[in-house]
Coordinates of C-alpha atoms in Angstrom, one line a residue:
M1 CA 0.0 -0.2 0.5
K2 CA 0.8 3.4 -0.7
I3 CA 1.9 5.7 1.6
E4 CA -0.7 8.2 0.1
D5 CA -3.5 5.6 0.7
I6 CA -2.9 5.9 4.9
G7 CA -2.8 9.1 5.4
E8 CA -1.8 12.6 4.3
V9 CA 1.4 13.4 3.1
T10 CA 2.4 17.9 3.5
V11 CA 5.1 19.6 3.9
G12 CA 6.2 21.9 6.8
V13 CA 5.7 25.7 7.3
I14 CA 9.0 28.1 5.6
L15 CA 8.9 29.8 8.1
S16 CA 10.3 33.6 6.8
R17 CA 6.2 33.1 5.2
V18 CA 4.9 33.2 8.7
K19 CA 7.2 35.2 10.3
A20 CA 6.7 38.8 12.3
K21 CA 8.0 41.9 10.7
P22 CA 9.7 44.6 12.7
G23 CA 6.4 46.2 14.3
E24 CA 3.6 43.3 12.9
E25 CA 1.5 41.6 15.1
H26 CA 3.0 37.8 16.4
V27 CA 2.6 35.7 18.5
K28 CA 5.9 33.3 20.3
V29 CA 5.1 29.9 19.3
P30 CA 7.5 27.1 19.9
I31 CA 8.7 25.5 16.1
L32 CA 10.1 21.9 16.3
T33 CA 13.5 21.5 15.0
I34 CA 16.0 19.0 14.0
Q35 CA 17.7 18.7 16.8
D36 CA 14.0 17.6 18.1
L37 CA 14.0 15.1 15.7
N38 CA 17.5 14.2 16.7
R39 CA 16.9 13.8 19.9
E40 CA 13.5 11.1 19.1
T41 CA 15.4 9.0 16.5
G42 CA 18.0 8.3 19.1
D43 CA 21.3 10.9 19.7
Y44 CA 20.0 11.5 23.2
S45 CA 23.1 13.7 24.1
I46 CA 21.1 16.5 21.9
E47 CA 19.3 19.1 25.6
E48 CA 15.8 19.2 25.2
E49 CA 15.8 23.1 23.6
I50 CA 12.6 24.8 23.3
T51 CA 13.1 27.0 20.0
V52 CA 10.5 30.1 20.1
E53 CA 9.9 32.5 16.8
E54 CA 7.9 35.0 16.9
I55 CA 4.5 34.6 13.8
N56 CA 2.3 36.8 12.2
P57 CA -1.5 34.6 13.8
N58 CA -2.1 36.9 10.2
K59 CA 0.1 34.7 8.3
Y60 CA -0.5 30.9 9.9
N61 CA -3.6 28.9 11.2
N62 CA -3.6 27.7 14.5
E63 CA -4.6 23.9 13.3
L64 CA -1.4 23.8 11.5
L65 CA 0.5 23.1 14.7
S66 CA 2.1 19.5 15.9
H67 CA -0.9 17.3 17.3
K68 CA -0.3 14.3 19.2
G69 CA -0.3 11.4 17.1
M70 CA 1.2 13.2 14.4
V71 CA 4.0 11.3 12.3
L72 CA 6.8 14.0 10.6
I73 CA 10.1 12.6 8.3
G74 CA 12.6 14.1 8.6
I75 CA 12.7 15.3 3.9
T76 CA 16.6 15.3 4.5
S77 CA 17.3 12.4 7.4
Y78 CA 14.9 10.4 6.0
K79 CA 14.0 9.8 9.9
A80 CA 10.4 9.5 11.4
F81 CA 8.8 10.3 14.7
V82 CA 5.4 10.5 16.6
I83 CA 4.3 13.6 18.2
D84 CA 3.6 13.7 21.9
E85 CA 3.1 15.3 24.7
N86 CA 6.2 16.8 24.2
Y87 CA 6.0 18.6 21.2
I88 CA 2.5 19.4 20.8
G89 CA 1.4 22.4 19.1
R90 CA 3.9 22.9 17.3
V91 CA 5.1 24.9 14.8
I92 CA 5.9 22.8 11.9
P93 CA 8.7 23.6 9.1
S94 CA 9.7 23.0 5.7
Y95 CA 12.6 20.7 6.3
F96 CA 9.6 18.4 7.7
A97 CA 6.7 16.2 5.5
I98 CA 3.6 15.6 7.4
V99 CA 2.3 12.3 7.8
D100 CA -1.2 12.7 9.4
L101 CA -2.5 8.6 9.1
D102 CA -5.9 7.5 9.7
K103 CA -5.4 6.1 12.8
E104 CA -8.3 3.3 12.0
K105 CA -5.8 1.8 9.4
V106 CA -2.8 2.8 10.8
D107 CA -1.2 3.4 14.3
P108 CA 1.5 5.6 14.4
Y109 CA 4.2 3.7 16.3
Y110 CA 4.2 1.0 13.4
F111 CA 4.2 3.4 10.6
T112 CA 7.3 5.1 12.7
W113 CA 9.4 1.6 13.4
Y114 CA 8.7 1.0 9.8
F115 CA 10.1 4.1 8.6
N116 CA 13.1 3.9 10.6
E117 CA 13.7 0.4 10.8
E118 CA 12.3 -2.0 7.2
E119 CA 15.3 -2.6 4.2
S120 CA 12.0 -2.1 1.6
I121 CA 11.9 1.7 3.1
K122 CA 15.8 2.8 2.3
K123 CA 16.1 0.1 -0.7
Q124 CA 12.8 2.8 -1.7
L125 CA 14.3 6.0 -1.2
T126 CA 17.8 4.5 -2.3
I127 CA 16.2 3.9 -5.9
A128 CA 14.6 7.3 -5.0
K129 CA 16.7 9.9 -5.2
Q130 CA 19.3 7.5 -8.3
G131 CA 20.4 9.9 -10.0
S132 CA 19.3 13.2 -8.0
S133 CA 21.6 15.7 -6.1
I134 CA 19.0 16.8 -3.9
K135 CA 19.6 15.1 -1.1
S136 CA 15.7 15.8 0.3
L137 CA 12.0 13.5 0.0
S138 CA 10.3 15.9 -1.8
V139 CA 6.5 15.2 -1.0
Q140 CA 5.9 14.0 -4.2
M141 CA 8.4 11.0 -3.6
L142 CA 6.7 10.1 0.1
R143 CA 3.2 9.7 -1.5
E144 CA 4.3 6.9 -3.7
L145 CA 7.0 4.9 -0.7
E146 CA 5.3 1.1 -0.2
V147 CA 4.5 0.4 3.4
V148 CA 3.0 -3.2 4.2
I149 CA 0.1 -2.6 6.9
P150 CA -0.3 -5.8 8.5
P151 CA -4.3 -6.1 10.2
I152 CA -4.3 -3.0 13.2
E153 CA -3.8 -5.1 16.3
I154 CA -0.4 -6.7 14.9
Q155 CA 0.3 -3.1 13.9
K156 CA -0.2 -1.6 17.5
K157 CA 1.9 -4.7 19.0
I158 CA 4.7 -4.3 17.0
G159 CA 4.0 0.0 17.5
K160 CA 4.2 -0.3 21.1
I161 CA 6.7 -2.8 20.9
Y162 CA 9.4 -0.2 18.8
Y163 CA 7.9 2.1 21.7
L164 CA 9.3 0.7 24.3
R165 CA 12.5 0.3 23.3
K166 CA 13.3 3.1 22.2
L167 CA 11.8 4.1 25.5
K168 CA 14.8 1.3 27.0
E169 CA 17.4 3.5 24.9
K170 CA 16.5 6.7 26.5
K171 CA 16.4 5.3 30.3
L172 CA 19.7 2.7 30.1
Y173 CA 21.2 6.9 28.4
E174 CA 20.1 9.0 31.1
K175 CA 21.0 6.0 33.2
E176 CA 24.4 6.4 32.2
I177 CA 25.0 9.7 32.3
L178 CA 23.9 9.3 36.4
E179 CA 26.7 7.0 37.1
R180 CA 28.9 9.1 34.9
T181 CA 28.6 11.9 37.2
L182 CA 28.1 9.7 40.3
I183 CA 31.2 7.6 39.5
N184 CA 33.3 11.2 39.4
S185 CA 31.5 12.8 42.3
L186 CA 33.1 10.3 44.5
L187 CA 36.0 10.4 42.7
K188 CA 36.5 14.3 43.0
R189 CA 36.5 14.0 47.1
K190 CA 38.4 10.9 47.0
V191 CA 41.2 13.4 45.5
R192 CA 39.9 15.9 48.6

């Protein structure tokens, strides 16, 4: 099944088009960043830092802000993640493709697992980029990618396992940092 058959695929907003110019009415809105994507897809060393932009409310529709369960794909990193509570209500810039899945057909975490881990997607991406000097995905390329969609119950099980595995990786990283800090603290005390 093609991605376009299981959800709507669009691209985020070009920030320069919605940024408030000096003197214009504006609201401060957090935006999603590549660092957020990297942190959610495995680079846990990146500190969380919320980037805020001054957006002209007349040029941007708040319905376009991120919402829970939405899947974002970095168009240059080819990695996907699911919007959770930490990222609700953020502006989605144009370096993200938005995949708003039909949740009755597809579990977002299953889709993310499939997109990030399945070899068939990697092959399709390689073929789609052949002969192109552009290293970013187009929305049309994404819409055409083929994905295997098992029954929703199986998807939810796979998605839950993937989600828990990623959570475990993150917690193990945090544990390692805490252990390192504790050991260094104890060693410093011994030196004194």
